[in-house]
XYZ file of C-alpha atoms in Angstrom:
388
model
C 51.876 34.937 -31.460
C 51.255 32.376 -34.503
C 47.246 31.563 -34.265
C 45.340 28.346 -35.907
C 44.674 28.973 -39.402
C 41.170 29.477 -40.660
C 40.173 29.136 -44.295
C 37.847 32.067 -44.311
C 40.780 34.086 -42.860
C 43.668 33.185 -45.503
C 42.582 30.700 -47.714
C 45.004 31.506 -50.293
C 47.849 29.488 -48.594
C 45.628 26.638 -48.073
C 45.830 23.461 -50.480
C 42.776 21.130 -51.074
C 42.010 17.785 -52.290
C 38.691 16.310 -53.973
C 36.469 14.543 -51.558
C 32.849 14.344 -50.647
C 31.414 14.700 -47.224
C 29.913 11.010 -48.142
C 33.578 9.718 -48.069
C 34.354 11.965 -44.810
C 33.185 13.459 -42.138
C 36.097 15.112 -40.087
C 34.071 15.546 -37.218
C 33.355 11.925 -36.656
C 36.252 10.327 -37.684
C 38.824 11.990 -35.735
C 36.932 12.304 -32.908
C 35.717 8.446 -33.019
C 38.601 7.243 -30.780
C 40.312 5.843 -33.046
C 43.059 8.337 -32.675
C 43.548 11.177 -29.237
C 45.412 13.821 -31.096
C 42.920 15.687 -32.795
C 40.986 18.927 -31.388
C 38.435 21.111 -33.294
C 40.723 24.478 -32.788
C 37.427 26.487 -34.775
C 33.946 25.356 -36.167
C 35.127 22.757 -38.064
C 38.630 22.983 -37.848
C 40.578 20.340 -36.716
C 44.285 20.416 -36.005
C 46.666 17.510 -35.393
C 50.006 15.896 -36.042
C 50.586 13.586 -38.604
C 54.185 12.566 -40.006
C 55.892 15.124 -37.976
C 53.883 17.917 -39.094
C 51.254 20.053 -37.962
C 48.087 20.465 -39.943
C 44.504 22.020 -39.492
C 41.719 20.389 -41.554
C 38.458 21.435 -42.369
C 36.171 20.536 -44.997
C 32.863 21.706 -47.614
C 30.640 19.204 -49.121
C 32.954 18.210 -52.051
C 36.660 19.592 -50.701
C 38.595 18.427 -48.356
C 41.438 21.838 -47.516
C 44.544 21.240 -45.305
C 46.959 23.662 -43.989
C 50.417 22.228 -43.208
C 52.171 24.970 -40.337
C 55.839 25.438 -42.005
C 56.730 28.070 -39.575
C 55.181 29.517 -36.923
C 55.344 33.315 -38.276
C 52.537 32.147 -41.110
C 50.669 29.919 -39.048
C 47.634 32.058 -38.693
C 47.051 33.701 -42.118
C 46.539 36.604 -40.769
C 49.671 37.965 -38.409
C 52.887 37.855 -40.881
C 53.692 40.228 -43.618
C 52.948 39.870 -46.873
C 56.429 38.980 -47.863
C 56.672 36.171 -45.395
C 53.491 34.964 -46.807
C 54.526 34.310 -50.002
C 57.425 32.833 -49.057
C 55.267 30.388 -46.979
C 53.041 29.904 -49.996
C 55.712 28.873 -52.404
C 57.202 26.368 -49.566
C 53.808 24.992 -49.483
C 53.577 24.592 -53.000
C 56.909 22.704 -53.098
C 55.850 20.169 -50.827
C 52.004 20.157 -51.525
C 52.359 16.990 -53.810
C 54.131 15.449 -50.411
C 51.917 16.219 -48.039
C 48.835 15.221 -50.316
C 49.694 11.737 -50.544
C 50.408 11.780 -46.927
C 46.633 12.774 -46.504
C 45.332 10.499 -49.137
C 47.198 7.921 -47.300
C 46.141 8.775 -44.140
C 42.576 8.881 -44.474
C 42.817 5.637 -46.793
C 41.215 7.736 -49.629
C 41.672 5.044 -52.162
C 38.802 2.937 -50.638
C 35.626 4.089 -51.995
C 33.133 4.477 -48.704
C 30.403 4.484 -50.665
C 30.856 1.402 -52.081
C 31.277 -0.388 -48.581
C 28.281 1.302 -47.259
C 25.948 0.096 -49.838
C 27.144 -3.348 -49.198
C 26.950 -3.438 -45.820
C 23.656 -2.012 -46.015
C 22.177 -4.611 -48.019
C 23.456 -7.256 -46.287
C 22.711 -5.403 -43.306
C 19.340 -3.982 -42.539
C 20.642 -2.264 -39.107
C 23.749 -1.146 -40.526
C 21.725 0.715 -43.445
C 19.302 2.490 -40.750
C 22.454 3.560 -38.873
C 24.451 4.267 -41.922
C 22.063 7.108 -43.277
C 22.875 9.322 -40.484
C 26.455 8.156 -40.030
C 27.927 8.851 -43.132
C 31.756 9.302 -44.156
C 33.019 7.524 -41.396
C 36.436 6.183 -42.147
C 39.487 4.168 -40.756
C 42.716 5.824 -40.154
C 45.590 4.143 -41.580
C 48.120 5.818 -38.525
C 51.668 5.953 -37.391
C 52.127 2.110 -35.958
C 54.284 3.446 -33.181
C 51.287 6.434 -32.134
C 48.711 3.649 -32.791
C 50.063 1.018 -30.515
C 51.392 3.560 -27.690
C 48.059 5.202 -27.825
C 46.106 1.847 -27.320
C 48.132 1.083 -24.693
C 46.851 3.823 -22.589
C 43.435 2.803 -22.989
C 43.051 0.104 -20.411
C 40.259 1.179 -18.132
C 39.827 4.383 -19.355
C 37.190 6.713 -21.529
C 38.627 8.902 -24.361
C 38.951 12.344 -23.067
C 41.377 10.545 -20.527
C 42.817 8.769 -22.950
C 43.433 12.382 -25.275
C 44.469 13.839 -21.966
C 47.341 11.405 -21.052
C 48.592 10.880 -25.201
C 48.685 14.557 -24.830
C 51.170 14.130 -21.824
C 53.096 11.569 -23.341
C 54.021 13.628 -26.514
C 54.734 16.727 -24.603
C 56.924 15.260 -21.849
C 58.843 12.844 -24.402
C 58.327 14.290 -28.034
C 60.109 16.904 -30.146
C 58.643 20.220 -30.045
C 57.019 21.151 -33.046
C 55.311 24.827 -33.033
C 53.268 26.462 -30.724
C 50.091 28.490 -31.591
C 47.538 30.507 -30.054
C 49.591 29.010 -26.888
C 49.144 25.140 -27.313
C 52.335 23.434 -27.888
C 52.441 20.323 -30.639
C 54.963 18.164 -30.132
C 55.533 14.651 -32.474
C 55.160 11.693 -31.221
C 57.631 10.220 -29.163
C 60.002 7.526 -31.024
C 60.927 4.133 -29.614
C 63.614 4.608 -28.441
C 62.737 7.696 -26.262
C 60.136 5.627 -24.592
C 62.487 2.418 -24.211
C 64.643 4.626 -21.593
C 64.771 3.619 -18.420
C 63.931 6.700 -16.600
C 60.339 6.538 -18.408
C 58.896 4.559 -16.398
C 59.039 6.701 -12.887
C 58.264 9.979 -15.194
C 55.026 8.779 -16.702
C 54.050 7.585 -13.205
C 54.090 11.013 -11.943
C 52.240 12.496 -15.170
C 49.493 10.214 -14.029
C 49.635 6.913 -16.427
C 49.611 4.138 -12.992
C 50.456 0.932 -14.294
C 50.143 1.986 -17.663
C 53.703 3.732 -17.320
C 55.510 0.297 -17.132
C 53.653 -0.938 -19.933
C 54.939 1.610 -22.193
C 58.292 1.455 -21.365
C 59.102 -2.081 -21.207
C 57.199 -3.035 -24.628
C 59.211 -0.648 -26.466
C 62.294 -1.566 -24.763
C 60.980 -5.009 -26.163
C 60.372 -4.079 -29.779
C 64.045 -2.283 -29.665
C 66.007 -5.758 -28.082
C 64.001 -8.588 -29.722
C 62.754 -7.099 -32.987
C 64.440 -3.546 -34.287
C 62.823 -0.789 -35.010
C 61.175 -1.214 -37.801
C 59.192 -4.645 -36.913
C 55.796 -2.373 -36.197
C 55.775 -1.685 -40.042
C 57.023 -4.800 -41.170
C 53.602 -6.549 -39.241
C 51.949 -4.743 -42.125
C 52.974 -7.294 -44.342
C 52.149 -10.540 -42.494
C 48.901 -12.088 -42.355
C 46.373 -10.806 -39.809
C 46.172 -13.649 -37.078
C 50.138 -13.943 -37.300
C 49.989 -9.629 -36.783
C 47.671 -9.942 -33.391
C 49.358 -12.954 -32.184
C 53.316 -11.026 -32.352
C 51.721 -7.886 -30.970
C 49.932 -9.860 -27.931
C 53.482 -10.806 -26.621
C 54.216 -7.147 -25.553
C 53.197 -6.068 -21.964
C 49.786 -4.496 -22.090
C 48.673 -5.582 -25.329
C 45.518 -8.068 -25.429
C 43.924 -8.971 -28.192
C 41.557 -6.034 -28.025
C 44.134 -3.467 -28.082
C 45.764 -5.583 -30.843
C 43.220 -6.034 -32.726
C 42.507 -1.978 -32.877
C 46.717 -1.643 -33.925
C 45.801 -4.033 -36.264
C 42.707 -2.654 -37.988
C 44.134 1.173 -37.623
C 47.715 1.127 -38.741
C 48.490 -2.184 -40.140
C 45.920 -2.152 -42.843
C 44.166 -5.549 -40.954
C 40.731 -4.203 -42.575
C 39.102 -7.926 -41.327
C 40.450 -6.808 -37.650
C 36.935 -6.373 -35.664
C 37.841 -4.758 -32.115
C 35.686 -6.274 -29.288
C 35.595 -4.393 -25.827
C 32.221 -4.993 -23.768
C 30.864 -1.649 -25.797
C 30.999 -4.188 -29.050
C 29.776 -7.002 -27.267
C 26.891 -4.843 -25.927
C 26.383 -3.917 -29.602
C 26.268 -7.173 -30.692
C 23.998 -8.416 -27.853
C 21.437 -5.858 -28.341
C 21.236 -4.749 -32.084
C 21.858 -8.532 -33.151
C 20.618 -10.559 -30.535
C 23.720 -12.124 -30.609
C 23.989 -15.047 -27.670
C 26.902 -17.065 -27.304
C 26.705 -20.576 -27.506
C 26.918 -21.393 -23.081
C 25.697 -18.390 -22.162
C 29.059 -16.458 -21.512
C 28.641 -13.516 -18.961
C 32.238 -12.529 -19.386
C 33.676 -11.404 -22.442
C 36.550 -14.319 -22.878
C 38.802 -14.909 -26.120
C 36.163 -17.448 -27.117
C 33.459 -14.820 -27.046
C 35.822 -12.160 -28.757
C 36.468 -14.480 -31.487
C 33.249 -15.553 -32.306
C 31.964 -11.411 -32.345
C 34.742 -11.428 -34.621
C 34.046 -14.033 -36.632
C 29.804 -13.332 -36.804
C 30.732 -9.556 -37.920
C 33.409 -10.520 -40.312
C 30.414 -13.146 -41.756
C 28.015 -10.633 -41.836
C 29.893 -7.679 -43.419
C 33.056 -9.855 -45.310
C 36.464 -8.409 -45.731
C 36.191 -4.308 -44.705
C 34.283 -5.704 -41.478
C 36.765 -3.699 -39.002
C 35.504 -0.399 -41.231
C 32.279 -1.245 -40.597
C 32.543 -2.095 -37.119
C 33.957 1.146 -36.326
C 30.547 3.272 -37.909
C 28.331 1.697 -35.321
C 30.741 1.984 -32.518
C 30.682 5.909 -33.407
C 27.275 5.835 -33.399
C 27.069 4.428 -30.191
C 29.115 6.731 -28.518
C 27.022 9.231 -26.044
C 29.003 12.606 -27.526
C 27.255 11.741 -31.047
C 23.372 10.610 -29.871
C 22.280 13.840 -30.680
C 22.815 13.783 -34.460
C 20.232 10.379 -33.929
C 17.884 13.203 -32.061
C 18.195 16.142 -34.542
C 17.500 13.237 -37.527
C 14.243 12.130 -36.065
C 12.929 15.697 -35.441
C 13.376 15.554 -39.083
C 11.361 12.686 -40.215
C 7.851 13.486 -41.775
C 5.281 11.638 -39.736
C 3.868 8.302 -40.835
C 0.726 7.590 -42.143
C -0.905 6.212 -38.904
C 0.206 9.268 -36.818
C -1.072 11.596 -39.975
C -4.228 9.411 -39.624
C -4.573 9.595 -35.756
C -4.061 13.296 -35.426
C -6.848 14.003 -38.169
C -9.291 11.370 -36.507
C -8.380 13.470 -32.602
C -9.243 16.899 -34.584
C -12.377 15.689 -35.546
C -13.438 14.978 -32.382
C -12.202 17.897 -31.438
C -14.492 19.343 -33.390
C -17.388 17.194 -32.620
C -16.530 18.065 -28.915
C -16.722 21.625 -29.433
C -20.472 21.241 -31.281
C -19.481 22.897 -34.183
C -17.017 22.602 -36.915
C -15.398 26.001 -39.292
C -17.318 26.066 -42.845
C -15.647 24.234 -45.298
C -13.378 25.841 -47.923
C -13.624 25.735 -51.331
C -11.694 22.438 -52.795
C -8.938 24.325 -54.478
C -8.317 26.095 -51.044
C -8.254 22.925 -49.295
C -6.028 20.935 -51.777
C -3.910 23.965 -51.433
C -3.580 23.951 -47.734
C -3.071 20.158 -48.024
C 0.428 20.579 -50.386
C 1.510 23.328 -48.005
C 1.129 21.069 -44.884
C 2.910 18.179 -46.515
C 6.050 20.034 -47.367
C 5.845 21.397 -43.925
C 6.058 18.586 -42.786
C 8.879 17.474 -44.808
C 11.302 20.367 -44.330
């Protein structure tokens, strides 16, 4: 049976591109929820679908190296023959070009992160404290149709649900794409699949609830009033004009638009605001509305909007999305393992010397003093102790 690939195992039939670890993190951004497809099939190995395909990604400080599964015979590296595998290597390098730019434009790589970063964090002074340990998070630039069908299933629901019931939808709706190491990837399902009229009952008994008729009666909507190709075509209106046509399909508000917005129709101003954000806001910015609001109301989501998009200008959905990954509970211990890391201050340097003294004092004696060179010695060694 085909298995995931694994650079160390074959890493002659993977391709790579040039990018920094500052730019992305792959562990962060695809597991962010900004997208449900994703799953880390070995350390730091992630394989999805994206534009019908099926790729693993993993990454080193500078390189970012894809493997795109043409068949499943080679999809493991390690359990064709070495005929087939050249074969499958010079298929890959006929469509390695393709399937670069479909990366690039996936993961946006055109917008320098850096960059951003450094401007938010000087306008920013939480931002920047966040944005040290948060680096190389990035927004998607999706499939519209995955995007919106996705966000649709997120009403009153956490992630792994949410990954759990996408999941579903493909497999019960989408083409079949390869199997391996028994997990089967199917694409996503196209409009018209989930405009029939028999979805509806079928996704109720996979578990969606309401959800089900959601799904099937906006994309019966996008098919009868707008054609199938209106979802891309929203990428070239203005913003406001984007979340206002998306808000007329069932199950769409404007949170759920706004993420559509920000994630596959390049709306980069597009600031998301669920009661995480508004929690966010509340607490990190002191952030009060002007009555008081206890409810989070379109008033309240557009001023959030509005005071973020102020505060961080025109990327301000990007930058929303690195502190709503660092809020999440799956990530709090990279905040943990960072502070373990920090050298001590001077007062808590100063404090623990004064306590050993009277330690010392306590004990009515104190050890003979080394020579200075010892001493300045044992001094350097402690510091970069300390700082390690």
């Amino acid at each position: 049976m085909a298995k995931h690939a694994v650079l160390s195992s074959g890493a002659k039939l993977w391709r790579s591109l040039p990018c920094a670890k500052s730019e992305l993190r792959l562990e962060l951004t695809l597991a962010c929820g900004q997208t449900f497809r994703w799953r880390e099939t070995a350390d730091g190995h992630w394989t999805g679908v994206i534009g019908g395909r099926v790729w693993t990604l993993t990454q080193t400080e500078d390189t970012l190296w894809y493997y795109v599964y043409t068949n499943q015979g080679g999809a493991g590296g390690g359990n064709s023959s070495e005929d087939s595998l050249r074969a499958e290597s010079v298929t890959a390098s006929h469509h390695s070009e393709v399937e670069a730019e479909m990366l690039r434009d996936y993961f946006q790589l055109h917008v320098k992160l850096g960059d951003l970063y450094k401007e938010w964090g000087a306008a920013d002074s939480h931002f920047k404290k966040i944005s040290d340990i948060f680096t190389g998070v990035r927004m998607l630039r999706q499939d519209p149709t995955e995007c919106l069908f996705s966000f649709i299933c997120t009403s009153n629901n956490h992630i792994s649900r949410i990954q759990g019931m996408v999941e579903r939808l493909c497999q019960a709706l989408g083409s079949p794409l390869c199997q391996l190491d028994q997990t089967s990837y199917h694409d996503f399902p196209t409009l018209s699949a989930l405009a029939d009229s028999g979805v509806e009952e079928r996704l109720r008994d996979l578990g969606f609830g309401y959800r089900a008729r959601f799904l099937q009666q906006s994309a019966k909507q996008i098919l009868d009033t707008h054609g199938p190709q209106w979802l891309v075509g929203l990428r070239n209106v203005p913003y406001l004009e984007a979340r206002d046509s998306l808000r007329t399909l069932p199950g769409v508000g404007t949170k759920v638009a706004d993420c559509v917005c920000l994630m596959c129709l390049d709306k980069c101003e597009a600031v998301p605001v669920d009661t995480h954000v508004w929690q966010i806001a509340k607490r990190d910015y002191k952030y009060t509305s002007d009555n008081g609001q206890k409810t989070l109301t379109e008033k309240v989501h557009r001023d959030i909007g509005d005071f973020f998009r102020k505060l961080w200008g025109p990327y301000a959905g990007w930058a929303h999305s690195v502190l709503f990954c660092a809020d999440l509970k799956k990530f709090q211990h990279l905040k943990e393992m960072t502070s373990l890391k920090q050298p001590q201050n001077e007062e808590e340097r100063e404090g623990e010397c004064k306590g050993l003294k009277v330690k010392r004092e306590f004990d009515g004696h104190e050890k003979k003093k080394k020579p200075k060179s010892e001493r300045q010695k044992k001094a350097k060694m402690s510091i970069k102790t300390e700082e390690v």
